[in-house]
Coordinates of N, CA and C in Angstrom, one line a residue:
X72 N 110.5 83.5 120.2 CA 111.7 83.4 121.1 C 111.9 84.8 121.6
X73 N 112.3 84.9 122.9 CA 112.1 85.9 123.9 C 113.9 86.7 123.3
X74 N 114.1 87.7 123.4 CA 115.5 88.0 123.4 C 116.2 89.0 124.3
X75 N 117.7 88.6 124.9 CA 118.2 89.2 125.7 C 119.0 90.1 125.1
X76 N 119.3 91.4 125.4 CA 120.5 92.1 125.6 C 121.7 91.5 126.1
X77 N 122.9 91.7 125.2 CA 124.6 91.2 126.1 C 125.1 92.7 125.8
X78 N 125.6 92.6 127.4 CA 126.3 94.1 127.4 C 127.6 94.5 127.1
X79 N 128.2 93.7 126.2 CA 129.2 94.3 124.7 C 128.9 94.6 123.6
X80 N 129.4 95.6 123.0 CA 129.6 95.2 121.0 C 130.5 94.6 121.1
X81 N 129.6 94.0 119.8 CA 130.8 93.0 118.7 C 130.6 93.4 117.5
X82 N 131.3 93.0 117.0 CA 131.6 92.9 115.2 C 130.7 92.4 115.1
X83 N 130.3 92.3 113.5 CA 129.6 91.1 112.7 C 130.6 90.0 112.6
X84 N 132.1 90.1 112.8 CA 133.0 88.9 112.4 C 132.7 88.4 114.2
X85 N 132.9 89.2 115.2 CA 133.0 88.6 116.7 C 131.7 87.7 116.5
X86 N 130.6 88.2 116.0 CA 129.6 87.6 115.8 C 128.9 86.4 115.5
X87 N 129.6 86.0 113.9 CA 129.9 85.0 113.4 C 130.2 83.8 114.3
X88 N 131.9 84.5 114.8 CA 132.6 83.5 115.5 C 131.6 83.0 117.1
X89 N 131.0 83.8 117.8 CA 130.5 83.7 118.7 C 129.3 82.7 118.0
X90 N 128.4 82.7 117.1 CA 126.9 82.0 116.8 C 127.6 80.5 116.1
X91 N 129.2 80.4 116.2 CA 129.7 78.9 115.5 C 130.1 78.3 116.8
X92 N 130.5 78.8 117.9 CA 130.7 78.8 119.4 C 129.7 77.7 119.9
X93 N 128.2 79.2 119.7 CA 127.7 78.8 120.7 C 126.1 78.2 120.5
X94 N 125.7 77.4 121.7 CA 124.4 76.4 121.6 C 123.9 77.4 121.6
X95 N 123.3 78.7 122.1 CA 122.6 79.5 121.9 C 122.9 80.4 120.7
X96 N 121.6 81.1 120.2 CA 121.6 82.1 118.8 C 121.3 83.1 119.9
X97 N 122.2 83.9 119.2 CA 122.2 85.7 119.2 C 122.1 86.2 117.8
X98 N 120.8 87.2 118.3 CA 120.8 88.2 117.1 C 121.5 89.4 117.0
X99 N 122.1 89.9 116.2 CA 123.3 90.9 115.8 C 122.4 92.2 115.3
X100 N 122.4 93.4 116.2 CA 121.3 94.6 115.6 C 122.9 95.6 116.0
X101 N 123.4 96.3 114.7 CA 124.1 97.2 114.9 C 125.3 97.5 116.3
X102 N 126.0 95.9 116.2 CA 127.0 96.1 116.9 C 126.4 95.3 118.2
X103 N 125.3 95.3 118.8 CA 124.4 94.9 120.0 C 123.8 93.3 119.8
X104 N 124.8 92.5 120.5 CA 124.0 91.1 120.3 C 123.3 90.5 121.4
X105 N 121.6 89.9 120.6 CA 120.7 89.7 121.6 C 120.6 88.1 121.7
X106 N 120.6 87.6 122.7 CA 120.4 86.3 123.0 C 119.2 85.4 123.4
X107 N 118.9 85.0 122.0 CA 117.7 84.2 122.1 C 117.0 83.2 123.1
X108 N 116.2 83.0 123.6 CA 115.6 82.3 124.5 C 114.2 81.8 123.7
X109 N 113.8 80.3 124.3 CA 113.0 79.1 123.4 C 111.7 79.7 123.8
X110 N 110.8 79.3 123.1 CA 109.2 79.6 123.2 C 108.2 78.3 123.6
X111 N 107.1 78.7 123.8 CA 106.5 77.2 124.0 C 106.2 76.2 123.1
X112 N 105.6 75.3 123.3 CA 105.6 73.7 122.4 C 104.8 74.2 121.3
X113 N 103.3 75.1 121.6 CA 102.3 75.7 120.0 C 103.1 76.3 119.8
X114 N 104.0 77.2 120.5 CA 105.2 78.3 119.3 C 106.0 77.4 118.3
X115 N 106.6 76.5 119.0 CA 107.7 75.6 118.3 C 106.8 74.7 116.8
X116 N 105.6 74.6 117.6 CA 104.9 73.3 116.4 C 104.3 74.2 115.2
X117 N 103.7 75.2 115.8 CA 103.1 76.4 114.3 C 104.3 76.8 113.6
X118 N 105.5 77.0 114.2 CA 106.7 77.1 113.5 C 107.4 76.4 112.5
X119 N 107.1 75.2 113.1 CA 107.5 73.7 112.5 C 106.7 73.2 111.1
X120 N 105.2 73.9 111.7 CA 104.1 74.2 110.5 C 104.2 74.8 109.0
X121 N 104.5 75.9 109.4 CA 105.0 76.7 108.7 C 105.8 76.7 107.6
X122 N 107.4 76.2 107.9 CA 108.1 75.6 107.2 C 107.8 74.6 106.5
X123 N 107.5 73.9 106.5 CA 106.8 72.1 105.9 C 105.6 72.6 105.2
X124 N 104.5 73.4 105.6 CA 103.8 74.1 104.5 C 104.1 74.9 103.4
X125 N 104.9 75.3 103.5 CA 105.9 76.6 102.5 C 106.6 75.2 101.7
X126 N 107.3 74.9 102.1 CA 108.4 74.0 101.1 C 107.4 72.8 100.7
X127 N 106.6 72.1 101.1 CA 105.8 71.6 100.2 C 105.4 72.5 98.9
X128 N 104.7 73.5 99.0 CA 103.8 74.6 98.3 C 104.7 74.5 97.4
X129 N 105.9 74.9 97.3 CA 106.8 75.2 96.8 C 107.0 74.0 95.4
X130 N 107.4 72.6 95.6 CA 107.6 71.9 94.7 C 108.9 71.9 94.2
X131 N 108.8 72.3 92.6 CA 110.0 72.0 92.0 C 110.6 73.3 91.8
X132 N 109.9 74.7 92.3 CA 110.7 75.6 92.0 C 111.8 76.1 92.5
X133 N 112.2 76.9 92.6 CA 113.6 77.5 93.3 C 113.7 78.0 94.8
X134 N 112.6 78.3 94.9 CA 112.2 78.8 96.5 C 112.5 78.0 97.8
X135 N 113.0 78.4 99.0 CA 113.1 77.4 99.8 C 112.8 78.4 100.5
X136 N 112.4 77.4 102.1 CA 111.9 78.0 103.5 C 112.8 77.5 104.7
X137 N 113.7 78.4 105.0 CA 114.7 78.0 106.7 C 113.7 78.2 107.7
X138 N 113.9 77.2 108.9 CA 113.3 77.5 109.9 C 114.7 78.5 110.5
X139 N 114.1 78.4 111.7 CA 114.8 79.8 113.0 C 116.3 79.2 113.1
X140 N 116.9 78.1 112.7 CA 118.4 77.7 112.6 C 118.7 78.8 111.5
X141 N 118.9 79.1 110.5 CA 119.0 80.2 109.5 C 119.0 81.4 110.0
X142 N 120.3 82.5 109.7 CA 120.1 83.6 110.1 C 119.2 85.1 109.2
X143 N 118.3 85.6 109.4 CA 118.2 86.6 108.1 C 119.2 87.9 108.2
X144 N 119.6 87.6 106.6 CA 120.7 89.3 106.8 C 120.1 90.4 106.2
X145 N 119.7 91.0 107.0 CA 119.0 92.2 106.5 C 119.6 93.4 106.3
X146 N 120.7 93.7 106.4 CA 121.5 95.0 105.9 C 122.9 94.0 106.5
X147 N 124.2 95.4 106.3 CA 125.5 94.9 106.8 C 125.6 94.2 108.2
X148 N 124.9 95.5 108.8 CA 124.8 95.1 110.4 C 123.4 94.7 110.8
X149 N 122.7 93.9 110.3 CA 121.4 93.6 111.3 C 121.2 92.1 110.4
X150 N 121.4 91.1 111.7 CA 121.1 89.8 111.7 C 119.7 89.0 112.2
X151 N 118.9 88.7 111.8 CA 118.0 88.3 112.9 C 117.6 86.6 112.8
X152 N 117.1 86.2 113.5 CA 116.4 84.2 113.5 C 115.2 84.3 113.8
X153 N 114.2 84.9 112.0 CA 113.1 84.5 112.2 C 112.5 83.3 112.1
X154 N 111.3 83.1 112.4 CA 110.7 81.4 112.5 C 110.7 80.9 111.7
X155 N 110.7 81.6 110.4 CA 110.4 81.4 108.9 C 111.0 82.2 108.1
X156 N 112.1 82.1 107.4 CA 113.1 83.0 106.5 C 112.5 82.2 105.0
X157 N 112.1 82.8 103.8 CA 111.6 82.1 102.1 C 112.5 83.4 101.6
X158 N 113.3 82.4 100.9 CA 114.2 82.8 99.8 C 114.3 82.5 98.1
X159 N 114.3 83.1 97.2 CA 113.8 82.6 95.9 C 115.3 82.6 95.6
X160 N 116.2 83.2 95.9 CA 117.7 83.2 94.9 C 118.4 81.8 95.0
X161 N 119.2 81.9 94.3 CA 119.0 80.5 94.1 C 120.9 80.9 95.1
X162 N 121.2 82.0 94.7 CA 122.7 82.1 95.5 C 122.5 81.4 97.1
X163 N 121.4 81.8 97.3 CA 120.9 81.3 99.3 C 121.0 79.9 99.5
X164 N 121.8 79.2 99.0 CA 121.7 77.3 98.5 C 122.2 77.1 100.4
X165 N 122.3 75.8 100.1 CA 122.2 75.2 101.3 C 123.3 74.9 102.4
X166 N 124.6 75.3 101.6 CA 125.6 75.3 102.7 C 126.2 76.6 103.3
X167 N 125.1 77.4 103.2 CA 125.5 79.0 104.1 C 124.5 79.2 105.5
X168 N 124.9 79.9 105.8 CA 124.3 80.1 107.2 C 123.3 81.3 107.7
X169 N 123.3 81.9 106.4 CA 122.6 83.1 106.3 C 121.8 83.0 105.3
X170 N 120.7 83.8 105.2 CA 119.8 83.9 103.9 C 119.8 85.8 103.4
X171 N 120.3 85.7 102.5 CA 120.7 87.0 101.9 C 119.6 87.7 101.3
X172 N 118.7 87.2 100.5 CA 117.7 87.7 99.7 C 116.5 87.1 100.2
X173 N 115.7 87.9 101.1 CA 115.1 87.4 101.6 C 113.5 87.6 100.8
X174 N 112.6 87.1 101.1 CA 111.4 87.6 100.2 C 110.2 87.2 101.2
X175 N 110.2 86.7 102.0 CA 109.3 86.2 102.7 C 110.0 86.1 104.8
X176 N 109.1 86.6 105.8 CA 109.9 86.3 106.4 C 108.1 86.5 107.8
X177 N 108.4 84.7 108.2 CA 107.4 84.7 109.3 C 108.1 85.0 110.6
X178 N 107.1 85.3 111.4 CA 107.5 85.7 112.7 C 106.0 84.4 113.5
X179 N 106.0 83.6 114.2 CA 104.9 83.3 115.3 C 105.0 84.1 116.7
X180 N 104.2 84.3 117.4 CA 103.9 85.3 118.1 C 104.2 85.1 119.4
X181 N 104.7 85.4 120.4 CA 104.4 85.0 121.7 C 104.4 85.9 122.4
X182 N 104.0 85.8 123.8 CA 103.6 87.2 124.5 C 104.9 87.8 125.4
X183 N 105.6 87.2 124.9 CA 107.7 87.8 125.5 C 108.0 88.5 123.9
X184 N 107.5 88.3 123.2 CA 108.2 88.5 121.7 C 107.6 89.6 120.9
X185 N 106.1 89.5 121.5 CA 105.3 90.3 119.9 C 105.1 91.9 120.0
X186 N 105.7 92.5 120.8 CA 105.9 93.6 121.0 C 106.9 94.1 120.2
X187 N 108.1 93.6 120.2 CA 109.3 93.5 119.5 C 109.6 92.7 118.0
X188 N 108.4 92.1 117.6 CA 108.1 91.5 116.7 C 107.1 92.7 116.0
X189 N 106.1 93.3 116.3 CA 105.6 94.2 115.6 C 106.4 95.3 115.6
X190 N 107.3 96.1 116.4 CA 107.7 97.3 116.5 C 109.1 97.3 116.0
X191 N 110.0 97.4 116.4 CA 111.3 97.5 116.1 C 112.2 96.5 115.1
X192 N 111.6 95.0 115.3 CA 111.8 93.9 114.1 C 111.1 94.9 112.8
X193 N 109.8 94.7 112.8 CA 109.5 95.1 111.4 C 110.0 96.3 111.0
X194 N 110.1 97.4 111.7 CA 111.0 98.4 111.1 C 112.2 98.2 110.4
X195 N 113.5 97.0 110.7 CA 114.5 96.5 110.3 C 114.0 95.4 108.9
X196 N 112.9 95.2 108.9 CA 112.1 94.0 107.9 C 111.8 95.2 106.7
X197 N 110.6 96.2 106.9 CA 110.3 97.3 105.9 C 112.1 97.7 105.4
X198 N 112.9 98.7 105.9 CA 114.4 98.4 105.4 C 115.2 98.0 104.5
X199 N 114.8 96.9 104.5 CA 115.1 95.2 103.7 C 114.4 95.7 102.1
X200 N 114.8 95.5 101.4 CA 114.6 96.5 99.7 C 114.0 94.8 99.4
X201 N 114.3 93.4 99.9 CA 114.0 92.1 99.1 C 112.5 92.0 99.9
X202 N 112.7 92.3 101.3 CA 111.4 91.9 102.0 C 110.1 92.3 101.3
X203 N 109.3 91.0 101.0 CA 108.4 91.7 100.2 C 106.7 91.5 101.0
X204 N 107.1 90.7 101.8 CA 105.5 90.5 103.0 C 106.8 90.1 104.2
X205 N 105.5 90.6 105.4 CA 106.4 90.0 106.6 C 104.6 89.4 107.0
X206 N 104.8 88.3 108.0 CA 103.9 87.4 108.5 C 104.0 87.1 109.8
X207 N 102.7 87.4 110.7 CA 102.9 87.4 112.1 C 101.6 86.6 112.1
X208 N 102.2 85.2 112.8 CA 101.5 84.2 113.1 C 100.5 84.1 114.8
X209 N 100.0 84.3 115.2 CA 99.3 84.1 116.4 C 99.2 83.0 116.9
X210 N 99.3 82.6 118.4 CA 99.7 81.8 119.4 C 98.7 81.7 120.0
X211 N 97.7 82.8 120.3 CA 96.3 83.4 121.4 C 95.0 82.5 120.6
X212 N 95.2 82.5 119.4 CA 94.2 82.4 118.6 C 94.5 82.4 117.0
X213 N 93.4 81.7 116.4 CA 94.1 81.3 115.2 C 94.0 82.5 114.3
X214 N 94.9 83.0 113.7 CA 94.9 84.3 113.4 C 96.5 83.8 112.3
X215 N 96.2 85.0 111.1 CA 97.4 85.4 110.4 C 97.7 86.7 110.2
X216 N 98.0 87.4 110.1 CA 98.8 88.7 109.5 C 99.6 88.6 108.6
X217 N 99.1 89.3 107.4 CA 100.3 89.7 106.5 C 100.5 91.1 106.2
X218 N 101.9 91.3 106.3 CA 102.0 93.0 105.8 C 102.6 92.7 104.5
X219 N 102.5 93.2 103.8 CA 102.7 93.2 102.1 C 103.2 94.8 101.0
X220 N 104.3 94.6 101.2 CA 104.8 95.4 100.6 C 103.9 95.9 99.1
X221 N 103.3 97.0 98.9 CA 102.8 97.9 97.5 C 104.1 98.9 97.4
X222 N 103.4 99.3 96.3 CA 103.9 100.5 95.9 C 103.0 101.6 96.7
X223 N 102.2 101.7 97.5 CA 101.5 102.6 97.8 C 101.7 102.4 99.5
X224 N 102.9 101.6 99.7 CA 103.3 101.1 101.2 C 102.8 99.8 101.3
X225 N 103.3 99.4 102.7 CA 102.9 97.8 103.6 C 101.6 97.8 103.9
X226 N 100.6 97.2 103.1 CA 99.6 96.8 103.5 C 99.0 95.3 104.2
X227 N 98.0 95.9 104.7 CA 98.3 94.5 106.2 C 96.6 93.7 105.7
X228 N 96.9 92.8 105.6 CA 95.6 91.2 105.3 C 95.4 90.8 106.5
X229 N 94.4 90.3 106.6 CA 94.3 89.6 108.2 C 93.7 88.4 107.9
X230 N 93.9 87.4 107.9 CA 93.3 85.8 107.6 C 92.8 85.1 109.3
X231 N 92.1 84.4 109.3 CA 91.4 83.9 110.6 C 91.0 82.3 110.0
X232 N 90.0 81.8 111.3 CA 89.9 80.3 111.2 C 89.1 80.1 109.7
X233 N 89.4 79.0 109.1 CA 89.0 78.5 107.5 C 89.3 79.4 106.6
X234 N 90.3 80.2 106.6 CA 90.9 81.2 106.2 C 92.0 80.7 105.3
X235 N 92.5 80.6 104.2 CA 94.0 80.3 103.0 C 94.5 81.8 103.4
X236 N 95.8 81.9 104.1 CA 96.4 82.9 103.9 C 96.9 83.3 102.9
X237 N 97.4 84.2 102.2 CA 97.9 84.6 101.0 C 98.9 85.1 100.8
X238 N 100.1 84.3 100.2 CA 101.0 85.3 100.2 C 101.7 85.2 98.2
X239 N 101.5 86.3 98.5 CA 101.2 86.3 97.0 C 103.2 86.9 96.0
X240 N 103.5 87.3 96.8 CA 105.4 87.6 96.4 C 106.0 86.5 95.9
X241 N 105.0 84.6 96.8 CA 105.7 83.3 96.7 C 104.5 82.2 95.7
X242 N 103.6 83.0 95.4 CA 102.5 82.4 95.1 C 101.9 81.2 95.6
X243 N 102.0 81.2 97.3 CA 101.6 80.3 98.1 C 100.3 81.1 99.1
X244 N 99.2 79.7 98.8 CA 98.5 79.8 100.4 C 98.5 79.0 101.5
X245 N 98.6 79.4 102.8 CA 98.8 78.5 103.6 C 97.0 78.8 104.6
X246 N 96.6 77.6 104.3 CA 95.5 76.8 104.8 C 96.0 77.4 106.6
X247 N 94.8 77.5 107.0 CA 95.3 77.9 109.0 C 94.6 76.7 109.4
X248 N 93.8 76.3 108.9 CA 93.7 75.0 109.5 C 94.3 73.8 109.6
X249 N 95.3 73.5 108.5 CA 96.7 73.1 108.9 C 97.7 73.5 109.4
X250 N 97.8 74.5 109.7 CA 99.0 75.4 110.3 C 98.8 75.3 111.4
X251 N 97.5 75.0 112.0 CA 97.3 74.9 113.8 C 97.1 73.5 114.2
X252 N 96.9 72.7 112.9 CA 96.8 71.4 113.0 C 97.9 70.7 114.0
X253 N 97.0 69.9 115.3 CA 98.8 69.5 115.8 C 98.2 70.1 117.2
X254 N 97.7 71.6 117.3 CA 98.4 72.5 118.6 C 96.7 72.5 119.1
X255 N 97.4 73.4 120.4 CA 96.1 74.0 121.5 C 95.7 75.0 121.2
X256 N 96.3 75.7 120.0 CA 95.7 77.3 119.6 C 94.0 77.5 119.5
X257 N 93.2 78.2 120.0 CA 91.8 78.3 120.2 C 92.0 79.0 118.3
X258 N 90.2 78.5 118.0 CA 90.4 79.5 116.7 C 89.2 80.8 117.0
X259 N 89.0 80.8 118.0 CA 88.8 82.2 118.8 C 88.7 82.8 120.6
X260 N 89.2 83.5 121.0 CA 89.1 83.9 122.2 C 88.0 84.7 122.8
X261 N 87.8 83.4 123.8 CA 86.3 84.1 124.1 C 86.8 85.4 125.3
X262 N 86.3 86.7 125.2 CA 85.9 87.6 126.0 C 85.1 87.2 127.2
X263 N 85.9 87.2 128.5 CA 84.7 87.2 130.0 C 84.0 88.2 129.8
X264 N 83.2 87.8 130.3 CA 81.8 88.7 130.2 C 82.0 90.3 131.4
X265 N 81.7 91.2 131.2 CA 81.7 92.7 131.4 C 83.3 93.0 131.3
X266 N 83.9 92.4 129.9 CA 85.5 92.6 129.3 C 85.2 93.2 128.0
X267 N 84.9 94.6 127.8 CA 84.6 94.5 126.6 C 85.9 95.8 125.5

């Protein structure tokens, strides 16, 4: 999802009151709230993937996975509506609107988003003391990214077609061949020729 600038601050309380308001989600970065705009049908459906892969995986443990209705709170002032918010506390139960302890958080990619999805999101994601992998899902081609929090810093995995992504913070793999199951995503992009 593409996001706008609105040319006031607000509170995090104006905020609140404005995201109970309104059909549209705004994300809250330090006073500056941005207003979300919808992605295409493989954005929506690998998203939709995503979620239903995770909470399956999951079973009987404590873990759950919000889709992009869920806000992530990543410090006092920074809100965001990733595709995919996984939470293990069990405090994040189901009648709040926010996910507090975050531990897992996907992003799907789109070409209005992924700029702002690798650069300035993840910087607010690293920040985050719970975030323990962040996940950038591809739209172009079947592709995963994981960056995974060490002790020696965020190290980045790259999974591709017949690939089990790994995310190992939740002790889940997600299969990419179900994850694109459904969509138009190529599971590689062919280069025209003298493009190299």
């Amino acid at each position: 999802m593409a996001a706008q600038r609105m040319p006031q601050y607000m509170t995090v309380d104006e905020w609140r009151e404005l995201e109970q308001q309104s059909e549209v989600k705004h994300e809250y970065i330090d006073g500056q709230v941005y207003a979300m705009a919808g992605g295409t049908l493989d954005h929506s459906f690998v998203a939709v993937n995503v979620v239903a892969l995770l909470n399956r995986a999951f079973g009987g443990r404590s873990c759950r996975a919000y889709n992009s209705d869920a806000a992530a709170r990543l410090s006092s002032t920074c809100f965001t509506y990733p595709d995919a918010t996984v939470t293990c506390d069990e405090r994040d139960g189901v009648r709040i609107t926010e996910v507090k302890t975050l531990r897992v958080i996907v992003d799907v990619l789109s070409d209005s988003t992924e700029a702002r999805d690798r650069g300035v999101k993840f910087e607010y994601y690293r920040a985050c003391p719970t975030v323990q992998e962040y996940v950038l899902v591809s739209t172009r081609r079947q592709l995963i990214e994981v960056y995974r929090r060490t002790q020696e810093g965020w190290m980045l995995h790259i999974y591709g077609p017949g690939d089990e992504a790994e995310l190992t913070s939740i002790d889940v793999r997600l299969p990419l061949a179900v994850l694109y199951e459904g969509t138009d995503v190529p599971e590689i992009v062919e280069i025209p020729k003298g493009e190299v």
